[in-house]
Every structure is written in structure tokens, then in C-alpha cells.
Coordinates of C-alpha atoms in Angstrom, one line a residue:
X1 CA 0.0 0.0 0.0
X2 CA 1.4 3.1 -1.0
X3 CA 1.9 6.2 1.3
X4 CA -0.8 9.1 1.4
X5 CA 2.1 11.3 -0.1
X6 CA 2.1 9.3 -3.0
X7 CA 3.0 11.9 -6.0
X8 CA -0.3 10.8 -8.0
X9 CA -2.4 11.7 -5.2
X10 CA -1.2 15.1 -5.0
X11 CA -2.1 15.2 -8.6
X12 CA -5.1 14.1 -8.0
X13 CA -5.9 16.8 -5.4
X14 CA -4.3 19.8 -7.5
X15 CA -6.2 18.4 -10.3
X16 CA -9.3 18.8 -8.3
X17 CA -8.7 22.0 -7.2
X18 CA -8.2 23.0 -10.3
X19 CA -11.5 22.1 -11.8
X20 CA -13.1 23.2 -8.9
X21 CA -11.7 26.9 -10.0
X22 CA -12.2 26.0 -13.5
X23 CA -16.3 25.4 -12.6
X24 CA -16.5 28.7 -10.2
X25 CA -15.3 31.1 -12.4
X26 CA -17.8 29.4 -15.2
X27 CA -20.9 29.3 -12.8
X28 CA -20.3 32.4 -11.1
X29 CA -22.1 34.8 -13.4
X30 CA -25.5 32.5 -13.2
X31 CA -25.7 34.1 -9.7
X32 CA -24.0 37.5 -10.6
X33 CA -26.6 38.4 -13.1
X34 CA -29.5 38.1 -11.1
X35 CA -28.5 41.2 -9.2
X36 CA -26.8 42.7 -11.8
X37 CA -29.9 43.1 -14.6
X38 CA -33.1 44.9 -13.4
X39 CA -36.0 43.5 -12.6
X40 CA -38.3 42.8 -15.9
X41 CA -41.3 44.8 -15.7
X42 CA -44.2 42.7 -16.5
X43 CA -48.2 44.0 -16.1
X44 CA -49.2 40.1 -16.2
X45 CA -49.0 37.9 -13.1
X46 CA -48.3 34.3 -13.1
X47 CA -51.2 32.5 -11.5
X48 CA -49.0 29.5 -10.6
X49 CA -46.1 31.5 -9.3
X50 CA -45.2 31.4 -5.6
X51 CA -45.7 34.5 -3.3
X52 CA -42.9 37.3 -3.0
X53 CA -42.5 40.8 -1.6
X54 CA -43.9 43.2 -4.1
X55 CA -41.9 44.3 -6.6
X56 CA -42.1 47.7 -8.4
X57 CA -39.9 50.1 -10.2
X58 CA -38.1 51.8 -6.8
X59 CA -37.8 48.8 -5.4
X60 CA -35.3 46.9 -7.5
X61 CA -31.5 46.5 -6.8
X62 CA -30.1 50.0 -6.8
X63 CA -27.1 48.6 -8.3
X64 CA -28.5 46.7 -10.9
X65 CA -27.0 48.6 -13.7
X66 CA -28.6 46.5 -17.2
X67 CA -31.4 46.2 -19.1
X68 CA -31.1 42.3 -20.6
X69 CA -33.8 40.6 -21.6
X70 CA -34.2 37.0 -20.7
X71 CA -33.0 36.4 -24.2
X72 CA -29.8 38.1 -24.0
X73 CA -29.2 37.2 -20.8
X74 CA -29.3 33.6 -22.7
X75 CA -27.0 34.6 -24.9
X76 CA -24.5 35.7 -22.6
X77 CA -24.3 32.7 -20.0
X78 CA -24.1 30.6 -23.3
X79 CA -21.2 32.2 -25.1
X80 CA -18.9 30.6 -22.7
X81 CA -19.7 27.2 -24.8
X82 CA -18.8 28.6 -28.4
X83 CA -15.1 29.2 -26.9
X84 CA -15.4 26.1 -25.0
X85 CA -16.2 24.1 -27.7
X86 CA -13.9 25.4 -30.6
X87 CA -11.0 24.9 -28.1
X88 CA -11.8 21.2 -27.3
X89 CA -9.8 19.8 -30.4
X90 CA -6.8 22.3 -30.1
X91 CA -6.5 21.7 -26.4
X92 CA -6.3 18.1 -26.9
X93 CA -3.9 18.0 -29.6
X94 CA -1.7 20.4 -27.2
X95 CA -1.7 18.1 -24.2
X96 CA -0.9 15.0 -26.0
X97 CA 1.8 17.0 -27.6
X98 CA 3.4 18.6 -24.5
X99 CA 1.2 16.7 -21.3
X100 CA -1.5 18.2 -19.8
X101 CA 0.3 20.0 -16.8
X102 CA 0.7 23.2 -19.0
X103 CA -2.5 23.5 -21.1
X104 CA -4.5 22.4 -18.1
X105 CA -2.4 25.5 -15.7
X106 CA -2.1 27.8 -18.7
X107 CA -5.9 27.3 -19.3
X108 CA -6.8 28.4 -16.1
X109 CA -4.7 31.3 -15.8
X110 CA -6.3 32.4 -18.9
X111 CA -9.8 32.4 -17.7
X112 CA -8.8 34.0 -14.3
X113 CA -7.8 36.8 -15.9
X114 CA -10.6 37.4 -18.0
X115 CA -13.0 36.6 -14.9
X116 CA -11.5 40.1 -13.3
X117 CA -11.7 41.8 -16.7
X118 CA -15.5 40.4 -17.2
X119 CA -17.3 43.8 -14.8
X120 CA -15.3 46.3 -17.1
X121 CA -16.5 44.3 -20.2
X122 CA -20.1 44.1 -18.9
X123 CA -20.1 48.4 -18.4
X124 CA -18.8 48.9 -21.5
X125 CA -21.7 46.8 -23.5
X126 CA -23.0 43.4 -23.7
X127 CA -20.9 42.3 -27.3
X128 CA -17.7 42.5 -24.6
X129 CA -19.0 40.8 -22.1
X130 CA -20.2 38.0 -24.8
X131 CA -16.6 38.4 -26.1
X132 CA -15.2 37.6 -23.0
X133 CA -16.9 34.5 -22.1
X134 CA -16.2 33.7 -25.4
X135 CA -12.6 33.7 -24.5
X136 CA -13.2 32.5 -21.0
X137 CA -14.4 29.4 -22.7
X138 CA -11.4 29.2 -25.3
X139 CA -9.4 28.6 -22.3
X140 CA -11.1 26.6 -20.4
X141 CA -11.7 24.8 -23.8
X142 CA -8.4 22.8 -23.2
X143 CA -8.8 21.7 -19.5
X144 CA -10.8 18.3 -19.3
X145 CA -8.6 16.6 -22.3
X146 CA -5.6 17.8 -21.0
X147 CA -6.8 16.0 -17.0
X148 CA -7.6 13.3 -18.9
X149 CA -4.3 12.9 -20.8
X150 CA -2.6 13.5 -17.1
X151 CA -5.2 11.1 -15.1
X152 CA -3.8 8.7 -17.6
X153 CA -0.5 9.3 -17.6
X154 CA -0.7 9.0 -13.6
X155 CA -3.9 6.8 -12.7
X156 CA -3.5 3.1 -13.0
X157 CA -6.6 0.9 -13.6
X158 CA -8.1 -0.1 -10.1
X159 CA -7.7 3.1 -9.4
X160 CA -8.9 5.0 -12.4
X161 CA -12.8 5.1 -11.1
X162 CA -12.4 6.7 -7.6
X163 CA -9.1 9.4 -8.6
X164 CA -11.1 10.3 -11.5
X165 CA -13.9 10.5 -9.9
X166 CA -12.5 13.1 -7.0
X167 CA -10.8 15.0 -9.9
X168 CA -14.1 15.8 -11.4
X169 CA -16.0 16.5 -8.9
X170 CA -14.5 19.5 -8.2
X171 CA -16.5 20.9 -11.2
X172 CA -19.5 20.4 -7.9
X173 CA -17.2 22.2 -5.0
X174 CA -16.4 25.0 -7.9
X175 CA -20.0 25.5 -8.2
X176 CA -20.8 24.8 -4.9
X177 CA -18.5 27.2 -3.4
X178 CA -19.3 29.8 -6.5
X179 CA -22.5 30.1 -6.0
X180 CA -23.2 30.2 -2.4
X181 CA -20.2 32.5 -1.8
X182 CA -21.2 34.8 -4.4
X183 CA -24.8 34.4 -2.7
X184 CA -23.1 35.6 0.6
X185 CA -20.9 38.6 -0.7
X186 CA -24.0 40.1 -2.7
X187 CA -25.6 40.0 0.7
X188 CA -23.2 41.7 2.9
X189 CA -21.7 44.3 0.3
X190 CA -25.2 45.3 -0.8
X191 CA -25.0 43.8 -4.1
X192 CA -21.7 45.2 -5.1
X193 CA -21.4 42.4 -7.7
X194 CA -18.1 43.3 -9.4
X195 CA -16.8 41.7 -6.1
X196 CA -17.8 37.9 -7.3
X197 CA -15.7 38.0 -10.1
X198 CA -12.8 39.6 -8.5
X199 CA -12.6 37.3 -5.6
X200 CA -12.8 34.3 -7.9
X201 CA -10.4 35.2 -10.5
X202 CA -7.4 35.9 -7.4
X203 CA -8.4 32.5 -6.2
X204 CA -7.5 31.3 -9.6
X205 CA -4.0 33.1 -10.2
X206 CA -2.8 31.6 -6.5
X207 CA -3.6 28.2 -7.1
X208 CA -1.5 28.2 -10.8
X209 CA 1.2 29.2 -8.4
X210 CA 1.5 26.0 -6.6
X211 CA 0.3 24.2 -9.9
X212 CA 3.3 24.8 -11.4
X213 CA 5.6 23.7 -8.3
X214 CA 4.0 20.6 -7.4
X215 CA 2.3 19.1 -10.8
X216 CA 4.6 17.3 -13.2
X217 CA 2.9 15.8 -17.0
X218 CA 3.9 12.5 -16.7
X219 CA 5.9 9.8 -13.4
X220 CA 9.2 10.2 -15.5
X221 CA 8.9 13.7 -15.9
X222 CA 9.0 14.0 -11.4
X223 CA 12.3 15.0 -9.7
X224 CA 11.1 13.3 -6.2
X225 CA 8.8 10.4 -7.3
X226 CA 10.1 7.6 -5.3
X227 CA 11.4 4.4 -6.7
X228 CA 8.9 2.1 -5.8
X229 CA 5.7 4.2 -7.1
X230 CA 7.3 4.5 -10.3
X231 CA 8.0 0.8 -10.1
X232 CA 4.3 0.1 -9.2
X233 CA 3.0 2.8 -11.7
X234 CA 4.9 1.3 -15.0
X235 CA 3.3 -2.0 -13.5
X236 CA -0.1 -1.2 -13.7
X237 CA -0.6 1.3 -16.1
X238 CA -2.5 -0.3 -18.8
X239 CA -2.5 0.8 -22.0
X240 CA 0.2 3.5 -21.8
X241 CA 2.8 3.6 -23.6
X242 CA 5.5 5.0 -21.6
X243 CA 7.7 6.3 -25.2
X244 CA 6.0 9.1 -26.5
X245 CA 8.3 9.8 -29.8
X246 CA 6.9 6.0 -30.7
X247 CA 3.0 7.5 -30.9
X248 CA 2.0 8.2 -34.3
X249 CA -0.3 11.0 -35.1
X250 CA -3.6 11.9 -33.3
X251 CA -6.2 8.7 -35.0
X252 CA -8.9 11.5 -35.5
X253 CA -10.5 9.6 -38.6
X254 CA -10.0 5.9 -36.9
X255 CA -12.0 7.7 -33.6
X256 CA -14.6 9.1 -36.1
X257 CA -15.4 6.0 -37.3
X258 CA -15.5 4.4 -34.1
X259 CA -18.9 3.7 -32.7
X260 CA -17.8 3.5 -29.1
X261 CA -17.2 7.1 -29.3
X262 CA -19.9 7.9 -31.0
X263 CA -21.9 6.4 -28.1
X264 CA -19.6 8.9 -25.6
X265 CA -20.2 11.7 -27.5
X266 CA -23.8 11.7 -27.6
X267 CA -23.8 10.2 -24.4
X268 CA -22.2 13.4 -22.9
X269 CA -25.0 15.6 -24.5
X270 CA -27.4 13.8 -21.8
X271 CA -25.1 14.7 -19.0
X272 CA -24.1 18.2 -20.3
X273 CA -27.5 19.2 -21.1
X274 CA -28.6 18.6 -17.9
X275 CA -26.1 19.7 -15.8
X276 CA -25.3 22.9 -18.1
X277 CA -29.1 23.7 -17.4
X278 CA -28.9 23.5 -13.4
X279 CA -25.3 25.6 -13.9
X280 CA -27.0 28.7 -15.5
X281 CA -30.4 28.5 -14.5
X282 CA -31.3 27.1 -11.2
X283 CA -30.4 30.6 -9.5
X284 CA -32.9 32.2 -11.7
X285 CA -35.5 29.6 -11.0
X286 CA -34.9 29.8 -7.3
X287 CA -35.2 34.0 -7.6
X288 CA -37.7 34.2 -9.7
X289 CA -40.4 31.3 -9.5
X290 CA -39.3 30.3 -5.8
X291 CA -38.9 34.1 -4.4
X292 CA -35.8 33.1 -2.9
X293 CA -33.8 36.1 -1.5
X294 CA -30.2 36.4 -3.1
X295 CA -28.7 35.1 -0.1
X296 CA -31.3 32.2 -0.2
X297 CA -30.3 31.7 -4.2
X298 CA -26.9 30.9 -3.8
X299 CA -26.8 28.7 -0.7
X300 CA -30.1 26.4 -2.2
X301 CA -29.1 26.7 -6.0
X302 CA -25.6 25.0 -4.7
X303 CA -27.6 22.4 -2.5
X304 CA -28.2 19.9 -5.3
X305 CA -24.3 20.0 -6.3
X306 CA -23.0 19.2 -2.4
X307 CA -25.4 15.9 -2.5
X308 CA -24.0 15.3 -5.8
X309 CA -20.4 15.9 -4.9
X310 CA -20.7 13.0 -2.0
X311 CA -22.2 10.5 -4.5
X312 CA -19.5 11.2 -7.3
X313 CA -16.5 10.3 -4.4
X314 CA -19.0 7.5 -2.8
X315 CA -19.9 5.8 -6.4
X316 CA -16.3 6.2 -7.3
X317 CA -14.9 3.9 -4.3
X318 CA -18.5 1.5 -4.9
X319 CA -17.0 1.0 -8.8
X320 CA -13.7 0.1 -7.8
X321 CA -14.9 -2.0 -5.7
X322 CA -17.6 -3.9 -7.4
X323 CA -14.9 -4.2 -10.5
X324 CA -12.2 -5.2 -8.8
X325 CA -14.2 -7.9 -6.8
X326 CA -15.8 -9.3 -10.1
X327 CA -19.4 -8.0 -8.8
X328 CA -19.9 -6.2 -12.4
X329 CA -17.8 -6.0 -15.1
X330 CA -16.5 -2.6 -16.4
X331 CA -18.8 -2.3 -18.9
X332 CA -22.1 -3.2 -16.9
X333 CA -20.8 -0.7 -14.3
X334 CA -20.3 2.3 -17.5
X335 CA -23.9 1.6 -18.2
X336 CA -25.7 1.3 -15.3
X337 CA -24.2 3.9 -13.5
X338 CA -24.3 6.4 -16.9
X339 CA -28.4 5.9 -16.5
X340 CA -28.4 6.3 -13.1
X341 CA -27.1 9.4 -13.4
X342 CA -29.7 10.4 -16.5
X343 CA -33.1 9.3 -15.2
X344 CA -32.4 10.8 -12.0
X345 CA -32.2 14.1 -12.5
X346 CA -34.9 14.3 -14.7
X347 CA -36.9 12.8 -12.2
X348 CA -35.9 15.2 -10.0
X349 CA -36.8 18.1 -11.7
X350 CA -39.7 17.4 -13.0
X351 CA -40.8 16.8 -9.8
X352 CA -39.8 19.6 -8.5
X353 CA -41.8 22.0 -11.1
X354 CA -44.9 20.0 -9.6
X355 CA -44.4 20.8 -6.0
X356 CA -45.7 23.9 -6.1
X357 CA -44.3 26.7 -3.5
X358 CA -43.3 24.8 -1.1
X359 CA -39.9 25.3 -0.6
X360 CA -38.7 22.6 1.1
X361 CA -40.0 20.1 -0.8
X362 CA -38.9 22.1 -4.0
X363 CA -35.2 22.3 -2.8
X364 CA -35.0 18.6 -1.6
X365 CA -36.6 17.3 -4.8
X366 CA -33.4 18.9 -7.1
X367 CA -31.3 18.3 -4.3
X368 CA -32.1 14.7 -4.5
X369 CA -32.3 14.2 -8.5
X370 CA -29.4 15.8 -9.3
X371 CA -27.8 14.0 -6.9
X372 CA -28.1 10.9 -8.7
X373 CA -25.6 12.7 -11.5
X374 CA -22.8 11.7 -9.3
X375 CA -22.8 8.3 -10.3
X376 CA -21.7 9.9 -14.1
X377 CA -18.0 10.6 -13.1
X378 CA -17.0 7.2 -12.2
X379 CA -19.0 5.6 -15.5
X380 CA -19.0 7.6 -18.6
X381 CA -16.6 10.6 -17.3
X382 CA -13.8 8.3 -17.5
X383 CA -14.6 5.4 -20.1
X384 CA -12.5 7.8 -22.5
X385 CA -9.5 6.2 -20.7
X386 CA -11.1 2.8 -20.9
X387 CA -11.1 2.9 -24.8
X388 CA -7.3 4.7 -25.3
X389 CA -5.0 5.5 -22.5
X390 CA -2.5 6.6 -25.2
X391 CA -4.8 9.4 -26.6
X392 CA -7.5 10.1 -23.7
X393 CA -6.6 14.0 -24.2
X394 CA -7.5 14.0 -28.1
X395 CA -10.5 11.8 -27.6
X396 CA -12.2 13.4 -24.4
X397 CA -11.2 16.2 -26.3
X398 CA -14.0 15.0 -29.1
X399 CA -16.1 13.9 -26.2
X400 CA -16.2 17.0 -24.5
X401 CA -16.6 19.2 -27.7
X402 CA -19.4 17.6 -28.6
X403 CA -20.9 17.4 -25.3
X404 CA -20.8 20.9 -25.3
X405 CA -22.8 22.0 -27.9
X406 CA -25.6 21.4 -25.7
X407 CA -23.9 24.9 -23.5
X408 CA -24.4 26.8 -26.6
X409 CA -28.2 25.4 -27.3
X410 CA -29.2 25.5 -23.8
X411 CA -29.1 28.8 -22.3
X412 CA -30.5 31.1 -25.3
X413 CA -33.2 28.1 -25.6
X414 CA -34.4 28.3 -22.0
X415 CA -34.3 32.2 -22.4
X416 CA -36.4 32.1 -25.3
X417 CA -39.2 29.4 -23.7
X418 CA -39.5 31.6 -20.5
X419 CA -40.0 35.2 -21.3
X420 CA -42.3 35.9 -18.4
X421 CA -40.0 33.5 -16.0
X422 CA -43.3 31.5 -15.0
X423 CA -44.1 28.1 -13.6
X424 CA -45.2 26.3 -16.2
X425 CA -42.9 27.9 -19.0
X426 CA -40.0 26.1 -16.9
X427 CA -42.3 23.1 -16.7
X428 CA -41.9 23.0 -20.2
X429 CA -37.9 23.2 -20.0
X430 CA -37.7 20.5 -17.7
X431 CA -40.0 18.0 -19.9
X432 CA -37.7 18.9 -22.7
X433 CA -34.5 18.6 -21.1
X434 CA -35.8 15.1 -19.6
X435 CA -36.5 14.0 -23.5
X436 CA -32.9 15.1 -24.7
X437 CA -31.3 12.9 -22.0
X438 CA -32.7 9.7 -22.5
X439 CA -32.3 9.8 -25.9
X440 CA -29.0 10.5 -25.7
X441 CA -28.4 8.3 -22.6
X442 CA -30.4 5.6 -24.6
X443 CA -27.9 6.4 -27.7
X444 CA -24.7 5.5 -25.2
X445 CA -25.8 2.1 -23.7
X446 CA -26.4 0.9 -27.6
X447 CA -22.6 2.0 -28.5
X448 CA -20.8 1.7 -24.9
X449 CA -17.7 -0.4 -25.1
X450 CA -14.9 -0.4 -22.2
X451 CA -12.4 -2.5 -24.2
X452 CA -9.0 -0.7 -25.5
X453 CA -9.7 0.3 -29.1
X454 CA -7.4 -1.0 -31.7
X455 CA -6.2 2.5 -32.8
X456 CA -5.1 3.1 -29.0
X457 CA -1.3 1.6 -30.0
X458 CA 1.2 3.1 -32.4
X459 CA 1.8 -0.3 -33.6
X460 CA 0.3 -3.8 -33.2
X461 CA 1.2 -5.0 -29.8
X462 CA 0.3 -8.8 -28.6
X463 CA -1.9 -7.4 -26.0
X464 CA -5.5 -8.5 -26.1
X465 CA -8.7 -6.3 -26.2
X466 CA -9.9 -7.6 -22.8
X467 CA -12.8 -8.4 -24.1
X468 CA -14.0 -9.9 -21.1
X469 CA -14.4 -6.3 -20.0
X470 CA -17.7 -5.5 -22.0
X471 CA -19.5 -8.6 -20.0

């Protein structure tokens, strides 16, 4: 048993840390913008909309300082997605090329910085603020294939569900932490919401300090890795080869026509979709529909992602173990798990658009549904490294890309199906939602493989598929 100082564990907890910053400065603005557009002024009245202090024009935030309609307020939480997205490909090229300790750190840096320039970009008009979530996304873009190509450069296989697990669940502390904080510091500094973005992006320049001193790409590449985890490392990591100048190009076509990626690709949609749509628009929900104060906003929109931070590290130790005690086999656990984490959180929301107003009930229903998401991270989140150790930064690179698109359709769709912000229009958004996941969740269990694909090696080896893996 190896030490808790083991060098891969402090990867692992830098790496989490660093997608938890990743997530924060992302999610922030969903709670931001709710103090910093005014109030919409609307002469109708939602008959199915919960009670609220009464709201007229002296008696919204005095420091709300735009005019956005739910429309461009759409647009603007979903630019993020267009960067994200176009980045994907280039980001995974770059961390196979030169590991992913660089364009995962440099990525972040990037998108620190433009978090402190987004309040200046927002006064001067919305195309800049658009522009700079643009860019925002551009560099986070790069940061989910470059983990992956360092979780498998680092994570060996009976380890690969829990460590990957913990690594991405930090995308639920970064929310978590985002949004309830931001809640807070609205409260107490009288919705002086520049502060939010400030505080998040210094939080993100001091942790690529210690990035760069304590993470290295690759075992080989670490001055103090002791002998013996290297020793057990080049043991157990399966799939890897450990000489990079041997790796011919980047198998884009052989992973195009390969339909176990096709199955992770659409597959993410169902994931993305539905936690893209809890991101961005659960705070306006809770403000809105709910009558939440701001304070109330950000401590019950991040509820649902505490709940399903715990399952994420619990279901990640349950795979492991059910796996490595031959209770399921890889594949079995990929797809259970995956649907798990699909038909819950539609259940949960739906549900929750049929409480009514009562808030308790409406909180513990998301809570509870999107809870159930955590079981995603240790199934589909890293089947990527299941099908090619050697290229998991390209080909969650493809993953995640696509996956994405649903950030760009989301946001502007859910601002244009709820102009009035009322009950029953989000009704509608959570039936819809529900539909695009099990399609797509239906789409992955058809095509889910967790064998290593053939265009994983640079060269035929005499190692088998493992085909006993997709039992």
C-alpha cells in the first residue's frame, strides 16, 4: 500500500482544485446576473407563481446597472460554450503534444484573468461581455482533455474510477463554493457584484502558483517520485505507452469511425444538457419562480451539487470495488451507472416544477435528483481512458466538444421558452430537457464499449482487447 504522499495523489488533489476553480469562475455569473440586470417589468401575473414581496420600479437593486432581456441574458451565460467548444480539439492536440500540466495551468490562468476583466467588459456593453466568455471558454476549452491525458499518464486501472472521480468532482465544489459565496458577498456588500468576479479570479492566479511547483505531465517527468511508485506505476498502467516519440499522429478519422465514441459523445449531450441547465439557470429559478432572496439563491441553488459531490467520491470507491471484486464487469458498471445518473435528475426536476411553493420540498426534490448525477463521473466521465490510454486527451477532447454543444443550445433556448419566467414555461424546460437525456443516454448504452480500441497503439502489440471487460 502506498503512502498518502504518494505523488499521484497530489495530482489528484491539485487536479481537483483546479477544476473546482475551473467550474466557479464558469458558474459564477449565473448568480452575478441576477443582481446585476433589473428587474423585468411585467403587467401580467403568473397564477401559478409562488408569493414574494412586491416588486415595483423603486424597489429593484439600486445597483443593478442593465437592461437584458431573458434572451440576452441567454445569450451571454451561453457564449462561454462557443469558446469552449472550438477549443476542445486544439486543447487536446496540445496536451498530448506537450502533457497536460501546461495547457490544463495555462488554461486556467487564462480564464482568471478574463474573470477580473468580465465587470469592465459588462459596463462597456454586452458584445464584450459576450466576447469575454467567449474567451473565457477558449481557455477553459483545453482543460478536461488535458486531465484526462494526465489522469492517464498517472492513474493506473483499479484506481482510475475513484481518482477520476475526485478529480471531477471538483466541477461540484467549484459551483458549490461559486455560487453560495457569491450568494453571501451580494448580501453583505449590498449587491456590489463586481466583487464575485474579483474574488474568484485571485483565487484562480494563487492556485497556478502551486500548480506549477507541485504538478509534473507524466511519473518520468517527477524530480522526487520515489522508486517504488514508479516501479508500481509502470506495472499497472494499462495501455500507456511510456515512449512518447513512438505514438504516431492523433487517430482522428480511426476515432470518427468508431462507434464506441460515438456512443460517448452523444452520451455526454445527456449529461451536459442537464447539468449545463442546473449551472445557468437554477439561480434564476430559485429567484424568480421560488422568491428566494439572493442570499437564499446561492446557498439552495448549490444544494443539489453538495449531494452530488458526496455520490461522485462515494460511487467512485463502490466502482472500484464492485470491479475489482468481479461483482460487475467494467462495462455493466459504465452503463448502469451512466443511466443512473440520466433518469435521476430528470426525475428530480420534473418533480420539482410539480411541487408547487413549497420550498422545502422544492429544494430537496433537485437536491435529491441531481444528486443521482454523481454516479456519471466514475461511469462515462472516464470510459475515455477505458477505450485509449494513449490518446484520452484527443478523444475526451472529441467527447467534451461535442458534449458541449448542448452549453451553446441551452441557455438562449431556455431564455427564449420563458420570457415571463413563470411556472409552467419552466415546466416546459424540464420535460424537454428530460426528453434530450434519454435519448442520448439511450444512444450510449447501444454503443458503450470499455475494451482498448485497436487505434489506441502506435503499432500492433500482442496485447488482447480484454474483451472480457464489455461482460
Amino acid at each position: 500500500m502506498l503512502g498518502a504522499c504518494s505523488k499521484r495523489y497530489i495530482i489528484a488533489v491539485m487536479g481537483f482544485i483546479g477544476i473546482a476553480n475551473a467550474y466557479a469562475m464558469r458558474s459564477v455569473l449565473s448568480v452575478a446576473i441576477t443582481e446585476m440586470v433589473e428587474d423585468i417589468h411585467r403587467t401580467a401575473i403568473d397564477p401559478n407563481g409562488c408569493p414574494g414581496p412586491l416588486k415595483t420600479a423603486n424597489t429593484t437593486n439600486p445597483n443593478a446597472e442593465f437592461d437584458w432581456s431573458e434572451t440576452l441574458q441567454g445569450h451571454i451565460l451561453g457564449a462561454f460554450y462557443y469558446g469552449y467548444v472550438i477549443a476542445q480539439i486544439p486543447g487536446g492536440i496540445l496536451a498530448q503534444k506537450y502533457g497536460g500540466k501546461h495547457v490544463f495551468g495555462v488554461g486556467i490562468f487564462l480564464t482568471a484573468v478574463l474573470t477580473l476583466l468580465t465587470p469592465l467588459a459588462a459596463r462597456i456593453g454586452p458584445a464584450y461581455i459576450i466576447g469575454v466568455r467567449v474567451l473565457e471558454g477558449v481557455g477553459e476549452g483545453p482543460t478536461i482533455p488535458a486531465m484526462n491525458a494526465l489522469l492517464a499518464q498517472w492513474v493506473p486501472i483499479s484506481e482510475r474510477s475513484r481518482i477520476g472521480s475526485f478529480v471531477f468532482a471538483g466541477n461540484m465544489i467549484g459551483t458549490i463554493v461559486a455560487q453560495s459565496s457569491a450568494g453571501y458577498l451580494l448580501k453583505i456588500t449590498d449587491d456590489n457584484w463586481p466583487l464575485v468576479f474579483y474574488a474568484c479570479g485571485v483565487v484562480g492566479l494563487i492556485w497556478y502558483v502551486f500548480w506549477n511547483l507541485l504538478v509534473y505531465s507524466s511519473p518520468n517527468e517527477h524530480p522526487t517520485i520515489t522508486d517504488y511508485e514508479l516501479a508500481y506505476l509502470e506495472r499497472n498502467l494499462k495501455g500507456v505507452n511510456k515512449n512518447k516519440n513512438t505514438l504516431k499522429s492523433t487517430p482522428w478519422l480511426s476515432m470518427l469511425s468508431s462507434g464506441p465514441m460515438w456512443g460517448l459523445m452523444i452520451g455526454q449531450i445527456a449529461h451536459d444538457w442537464a447539468l449545463f441547465m442546473i449551472n445557468a439557470d437554477l439561480p434564476k429559478y430559485m429567484k424568480s419562480v421560488m422568491k428566494f432572496s439572493i442570499a437564499e439563491t446561492g446557498v439552495w441553488s448549490s444544494m443539489p451539487h453538495v449531494l452530488m459531490w458526496v455520490f461522485a467520491i462515494l460511487t467512485g470507491w463502490l466502482s472500484d470495488y464492485l470491479i475489482t471484486n468481479g461483482k460487475l464487469g467494467i462495462l455493466q458498471q459504465r452503463r448502469l451507472f451512466s443511466t443512473i445518473a440520466c433518469i435521476g435528475p430528470m426525475l428530480g426536476t420534473l418533480a420539482a416544477s410539480y411541487a408547487g411553493c413549497d420550498k422545502l420540498k422544492v429544494v430537496v426534490l433537485f437536491t435529491i435528483g441531481m444528486a443521482t448525477m454523481g454516479f456519471f463521473y466514475s461511469s462515462m466521465k472516464v470510459n475515455v481512458m477505458d477505450l485509449s490510454p494513449n490518446y484520452a486527451g484527443p478523444a475526451m477532447a472529441m467527447v467534451n466538444g461535442v458534449g458541449a454543444v448542448a452549453g451553446i443550445v441551452s441557455p438562449p433556448l431556455i431564455g427564449y421558452l420563458i420570457p415571463n419566467n413563470t411556472l409552467l414555461e419552466w415546466r416546459n424546460v424540464f420535460w424537454i430537457s428530460g426528453g434530450v437525456v434519454i435519448v442520448a443516454n439511450s444512444i450510449y448504452l447501444v454503443l458503450a464499449s470499455a475494451s482498448i480500441q485497436w487505434w489506441n497503439d502506435p503499432v500492433p502489440t500482442s496485447e488482447t482487447d480484454d474483451g472480457d471487460t464489455d461482460l
